[in-house]
């Protein structure tokens, strides 16, 4: 594609050089530049890629989009904000693949992953070809791409959407993070349906306060971004959205809603309930425990209903989803006790999972968890207090300490636990902590291993070491 063609979609301030050059690819990472690339520079929070001009041009970039004049031998397209141009250029370069797909975007603090996988199962049961983009990776048409970000950066996102369209995918279900909304990584996509699950404390290391975090979530519902909306009527931000969002279908258990559930029965092996889907009734069987999965199922059902899928097919699709990796996943049984792995890494997520398991536990409820390093520190004591409040015994350990000292993180968690006066233990090494917790188990007990979910690594000092809670647990018990 000629650079001149792409520039139709760029907010240009000045052009220096020839725009009749052929563009073979788009790049924003100087380490990945290829011959014929258009490189887009921007000043990030920690790094300014304008500094990399020598490397960028040496490796073959034929043009750059930049925020200031540079000393380089290739065509320069000067813009006000380089980051803001990335999605515009990517969308055009890949020939607007989003227009060939019906895309549902799911945003919220918790529930995004499970809701997307429920949607995938429902639409597959309806005979549709689907793709999923999110925390557990990207999957479609027998292909799988390992996860990097909840919502991929625009260049990669649009390249994937283009391949999905080429492969015959009809529906795409993607998680949309608050960061992606804030940076407008999803610029240009008009979602068939925009889903809001909830808004509770997370990412305050980036957003600073709940007001700004909620404001980022609201960007999912700005004019022109969606055709239909599905909103949780039991969430405070959801209630605020309902009054301003057009074409909204609501779901909930406490406040009036278009979609709700009754006769909910929970067990460690799943949940049953009667779904009222805009006045259509059907019994639903989930292989996933906990009331918060009833909420996820209601959101997915509402989306499917908007696509014209029959309630019987919705029920079939939900029942065919056996598990979602690391989402309150029952992974093993030991000494007559059940062991669950869950991604719960926020105060609200941990509380909901522990509350659900507490109702099902006939013995002692154990909770093993930690908090990530270089992230929102304010939630650490809150999670400590939450874990102690709802479990009988806590084992505090490392999560992804990143560049922080694990002992410092654990100490901040302990401050919350000590408020409750409950007994607990700290074991810094996660694998050793997991074995310790498993050896405590007796018949009818439940152990929740929380925080990492389906992750296959533990990040320590910038290095991602191979680590998976499920694998570690099975190795310990010899399964």
Coordinates of N, CA and C in Angstrom, one line a residue, residues 174-287:
X174 N -14.2 -10.0 22.4 CA -13.0 -9.5 22.9 C -13.1 -8.7 24.2
X175 N -12.1 -8.9 25.1 CA -12.0 -8.2 26.3 C -11.5 -6.8 26.0
X176 N -12.1 -5.8 26.6 CA -11.6 -4.4 26.4 C -11.2 -3.9 27.8
X177 N -9.9 -3.7 28.0 CA -9.4 -3.2 29.3 C -9.6 -1.7 29.4
X178 N -9.5 -1.2 30.6 CA -9.6 0.2 30.9 C -8.4 0.9 30.2
X179 N -7.2 0.3 30.2 CA -6.1 0.9 29.6 C -6.3 1.0 28.1
X180 N -6.9 0.0 27.5 CA -7.2 0.1 26.0 C -8.1 1.2 25.7
X181 N -9.1 1.4 26.6 CA -10.1 2.5 26.4 C -9.4 3.8 26.6
X182 N -8.6 3.9 27.6 CA -7.9 5.2 27.9 C -7.0 5.6 26.7
X183 N -6.3 4.7 26.2 CA -5.3 5.0 25.0 C -6.0 4.8 23.7
X184 N -7.3 4.5 23.7 CA -8.1 4.4 22.4 C -7.5 3.4 21.5
X185 N -7.1 2.3 22.0 CA -6.5 1.2 21.2 C -7.5 0.6 20.3
X186 N -8.8 0.8 20.6 CA -9.9 0.2 19.8 C -10.5 1.2 18.9
X187 N -9.8 2.3 18.6 CA -10.3 3.3 17.7 C -10.8 2.7 16.4
X188 N -12.0 3.1 16.0 CA -12.5 2.7 14.7 C -13.5 1.5 14.8
X189 N -13.4 0.7 15.8 CA -14.3 -0.4 15.9 C -15.7 0.0 16.4
X190 N -16.7 -0.4 15.6 CA -18.1 -0.2 16.1 C -18.6 -1.5 16.6
X191 N -18.7 -1.7 17.9 CA -19.1 -3.0 18.4 C -20.5 -3.3 18.1
X192 N -20.8 -4.5 17.7 CA -22.2 -5.0 17.6 C -22.9 -4.8 18.9
X193 N -22.2 -5.3 20.0 CA -22.7 -5.1 21.4 C -21.5 -4.8 22.3
X194 N -21.8 -3.8 23.1 CA -20.8 -3.4 24.2 C -21.3 -3.9 25.5
X195 N -20.5 -4.7 26.3 CA -21.0 -5.3 27.5 C -20.2 -4.6 28.7
X196 N -21.0 -4.3 29.7 CA -20.4 -3.8 31.0 C -20.7 -4.8 32.1
X197 N -19.6 -5.3 32.7 CA -19.8 -6.3 33.8 C -19.9 -5.7 35.2
X198 N -18.9 -4.9 35.5 CA -18.8 -4.2 36.8 C -17.6 -3.3 36.9
X199 N -17.6 -2.5 38.0 CA -16.5 -1.6 38.2 C -16.1 -1.6 39.6
X200 N -15.0 -2.2 40.0 CA -14.6 -2.2 41.4 C -13.1 -1.9 41.4
X201 N -12.5 -1.8 42.6 CA -11.1 -1.3 42.7 C -10.1 -2.1 41.9
X202 N -9.3 -1.5 41.1 CA -8.2 -2.1 40.4 C -7.5 -1.0 39.6
X203 N -6.2 -1.2 39.3 CA -5.4 -0.3 38.4 C -5.3 1.1 39.0
X204 N -5.4 1.3 40.3 CA -5.3 2.7 40.8 C -3.9 3.2 40.7
X205 N -2.9 2.2 40.5 CA -1.5 2.7 40.3 C -1.4 3.5 39.1
X206 N -2.3 3.2 38.1 CA -2.3 4.0 36.8 C -3.3 5.1 36.8
X207 N -4.5 4.8 37.2 CA -5.6 5.8 37.1 C -5.7 6.8 38.3
X208 N -5.1 6.4 39.4 CA -5.0 7.3 40.6 C -6.2 7.2 41.5
X209 N -7.4 7.1 41.0 CA -8.6 7.1 41.8 C -9.7 6.4 41.0
X210 N -10.8 6.1 41.7 CA -11.9 5.3 41.2 C -12.7 6.2 40.1
X211 N -12.7 7.5 40.3 CA -13.4 8.3 39.4 C -12.8 8.2 38.0
X212 N -11.5 8.4 38.0 CA -10.8 8.3 36.7 C -10.9 6.9 36.0
X213 N -10.8 5.9 36.9 CA -10.9 4.5 36.4 C -12.3 4.3 35.8
X214 N -13.3 4.7 36.5 CA -14.7 4.6 36.0 C -14.9 5.4 34.7
X215 N -14.2 6.5 34.6 CA -14.3 7.4 33.4 C -13.8 6.6 32.2
X216 N -12.7 5.9 32.4 CA -12.1 5.1 31.3 C -13.1 4.0 30.9
X217 N -13.8 3.3 31.8 CA -14.8 2.3 31.5 C -15.9 2.9 30.7
X218 N -16.3 4.1 31.0 CA -17.4 4.8 30.3 C -17.1 5.0 28.9
X219 N -15.9 5.1 28.5 CA -15.5 5.4 27.1 C -16.0 4.3 26.2
X220 N -16.3 3.1 26.8 CA -16.8 2.0 25.9 C -18.1 2.4 25.3
X221 N -18.8 3.3 26.0 CA -20.2 3.6 25.6 C -20.3 5.0 25.0
X222 N -19.2 5.6 24.4 CA -19.4 6.9 23.8 C -20.1 6.7 22.5
X223 N -20.7 7.8 22.0 CA -21.5 7.7 20.8 C -20.7 7.2 19.6
X224 N -21.3 6.3 18.8 CA -20.7 5.8 17.7 C -19.8 4.5 17.9
X225 N -19.6 4.2 19.1 CA -18.8 3.0 19.4 C -19.5 1.7 19.5
X226 N -20.8 1.7 19.6 CA -21.6 0.5 19.8 C -23.0 0.6 19.2
X227 N -23.6 -0.5 18.8 CA -24.9 -0.5 18.3 C -25.9 -0.9 19.5
X228 N -25.5 -1.9 20.2 CA -26.3 -2.3 21.4 C -25.5 -2.4 22.6
X229 N -26.1 -2.3 23.8 CA -25.4 -2.4 25.0 C -26.0 -3.4 26.0
X230 N -25.2 -4.1 26.7 CA -25.7 -5.0 27.8 C -25.0 -4.5 29.1
X231 N -25.8 -4.2 30.1 CA -25.3 -3.5 31.3 C -25.8 -4.2 32.6
X232 N -24.8 -4.3 33.5 CA -25.2 -4.9 34.8 C -25.9 -3.8 35.7
X233 N -27.2 -4.1 36.0 CA -28.0 -3.1 36.7 C -27.7 -3.2 38.2
X234 N -26.9 -4.1 38.7 CA -26.6 -4.2 40.1 C -25.3 -3.5 40.5
X235 N -24.6 -2.9 39.5 CA -23.4 -2.2 39.7 C -23.6 -0.7 39.7
X236 N -23.0 0.0 40.6 CA -23.2 1.5 40.7 C -22.9 2.2 39.4
X237 N -21.8 1.9 38.8 CA -21.5 2.5 37.5 C -22.5 2.1 36.4
X238 N -22.9 0.8 36.5 CA -23.9 0.3 35.6 C -25.2 1.1 35.7
X239 N -25.6 1.4 36.9 CA -26.9 2.2 37.1 C -26.7 3.5 36.4
X240 N -25.5 4.2 36.6 CA -25.3 5.5 35.9 C -25.3 5.4 34.4
X241 N -24.7 4.3 33.9 CA -24.7 4.1 32.5 C -26.1 3.9 31.9
X242 N -26.9 3.2 32.6 CA -28.2 2.8 32.0 C -29.0 4.1 31.6
X243 N -28.9 5.1 32.4 CA -29.6 6.4 32.2 C -29.1 7.1 31.0
X244 N -27.9 6.8 30.5 CA -27.4 7.6 29.4 C -27.1 6.8 28.1
X245 N -27.1 5.5 28.2 CA -26.7 4.6 27.1 C -27.9 4.3 26.3
X246 N -27.8 4.3 25.0 CA -28.9 4.0 24.1 C -28.9 2.5 23.9
X247 N -30.1 2.0 23.6 CA -30.3 0.5 23.2 C -29.7 -0.4 24.2
X248 N -29.9 -0.1 25.5 CA -29.4 -0.9 26.5 C -30.3 -2.0 27.0
X249 N -29.8 -3.3 27.1 CA -30.4 -4.4 27.8 C -29.8 -4.6 29.1
X250 N -30.6 -4.7 30.2 CA -30.0 -4.7 31.5 C -30.1 -6.2 32.1
X251 N -29.2 -6.5 33.0 CA -29.2 -7.8 33.6 C -28.8 -7.6 35.1
X252 N -29.4 -8.4 36.0 CA -29.1 -8.3 37.4 C -29.9 -9.2 38.2
X253 N -29.6 -9.3 39.5 CA -30.4 -10.1 40.5 C -31.0 -9.3 41.6
X254 N -30.6 -8.1 41.7 CA -31.1 -7.2 42.8 C -32.0 -6.1 42.4
X255 N -31.6 -5.4 41.4 CA -32.3 -4.3 40.8 C -33.1 -4.7 39.6
X256 N -34.2 -4.0 39.3 CA -35.0 -4.4 38.1 C -34.1 -4.5 36.8
X257 N -34.4 -5.6 36.1 CA -33.5 -5.8 34.9 C -34.3 -6.6 33.8
X258 N -33.9 -6.4 32.6 CA -34.5 -7.2 31.5 C -34.2 -8.7 31.5
X259 N -33.0 -9.0 32.1 CA -32.6 -10.4 32.2 C -32.2 -10.6 33.6
X260 N -32.8 -11.7 34.2 CA -32.5 -12.0 35.6 C -32.7 -13.5 35.8
X261 N -32.3 -14.0 37.0 CA -32.3 -15.4 37.3 C -33.0 -15.7 38.6
X262 N -33.7 -16.8 38.7 CA -34.3 -17.2 39.9 C -34.0 -18.7 40.2
X263 N -34.3 -19.2 41.4 CA -34.1 -20.6 41.8 C -32.6 -21.0 41.5
X264 N -31.7 -20.2 42.1 CA -30.3 -20.5 41.9 C -29.8 -21.5 42.9
X265 N -29.2 -22.6 42.4 CA -28.7 -23.6 43.2 C -27.2 -23.8 42.9
X266 N -26.4 -23.7 43.9 CA -24.9 -23.8 43.8 C -24.4 -25.1 44.3
X267 N -23.3 -25.6 43.7 CA -22.5 -26.7 44.2 C -21.1 -26.5 43.8
X268 N -20.2 -27.3 44.3 CA -18.8 -27.2 43.9 C -18.6 -27.6 42.4
X269 N -19.5 -28.3 41.9 CA -19.4 -28.8 40.5 C -20.2 -27.9 39.5
X270 N -20.9 -26.9 40.0 CA -21.6 -26.0 39.0 C -22.8 -25.4 39.6
X271 N -23.6 -24.8 38.8 CA -24.8 -24.0 39.2 C -25.9 -24.2 38.3
X272 N -27.1 -24.3 38.9 CA -28.3 -24.3 38.0 C -29.2 -23.1 38.4
X273 N -30.0 -22.6 37.5 CA -30.9 -21.5 37.7 C -31.9 -21.5 36.6
X274 N -33.0 -20.7 36.9 CA -34.0 -20.5 35.8 C -33.7 -19.1 35.3
X275 N -33.4 -19.0 34.0 CA -33.1 -17.7 33.4 C -34.4 -17.1 32.8
X276 N -34.6 -15.8 33.2 CA -35.7 -15.0 32.6 C -35.0 -14.1 31.6
X277 N -35.1 -14.4 30.3 CA -34.5 -13.7 29.2 C -35.5 -12.9 28.5
X278 N -35.7 -11.6 29.0 CA -36.8 -10.8 28.4 C -38.1 -11.5 28.3
X279 N -38.5 -12.1 29.4 CA -39.8 -12.8 29.6 C -39.8 -14.2 29.0
X280 N -38.7 -14.7 28.5 CA -38.6 -16.1 28.1 C -37.9 -16.9 29.2
X281 N -38.5 -18.0 29.6 CA -37.9 -18.8 30.8 C -37.2 -20.1 30.3
X282 N -36.1 -20.4 30.9 CA -35.4 -21.6 30.6 C -34.5 -22.0 31.7
X283 N -34.4 -23.3 32.0 CA -33.5 -23.8 33.0 C -32.1 -23.9 32.5
X284 N -31.1 -23.3 33.2 CA -29.7 -23.2 32.8 C -28.9 -24.1 33.7
X285 N -28.0 -24.8 33.1 CA -27.0 -25.6 33.9 C -25.6 -25.2 33.5
X286 N -24.9 -24.7 34.5 CA -23.5 -24.2 34.3 C -22.5 -25.2 35.0
X287 N -21.4 -25.5 34.3 CA -20.4 -26.3 35.0 C -19.5 -25.4 35.9

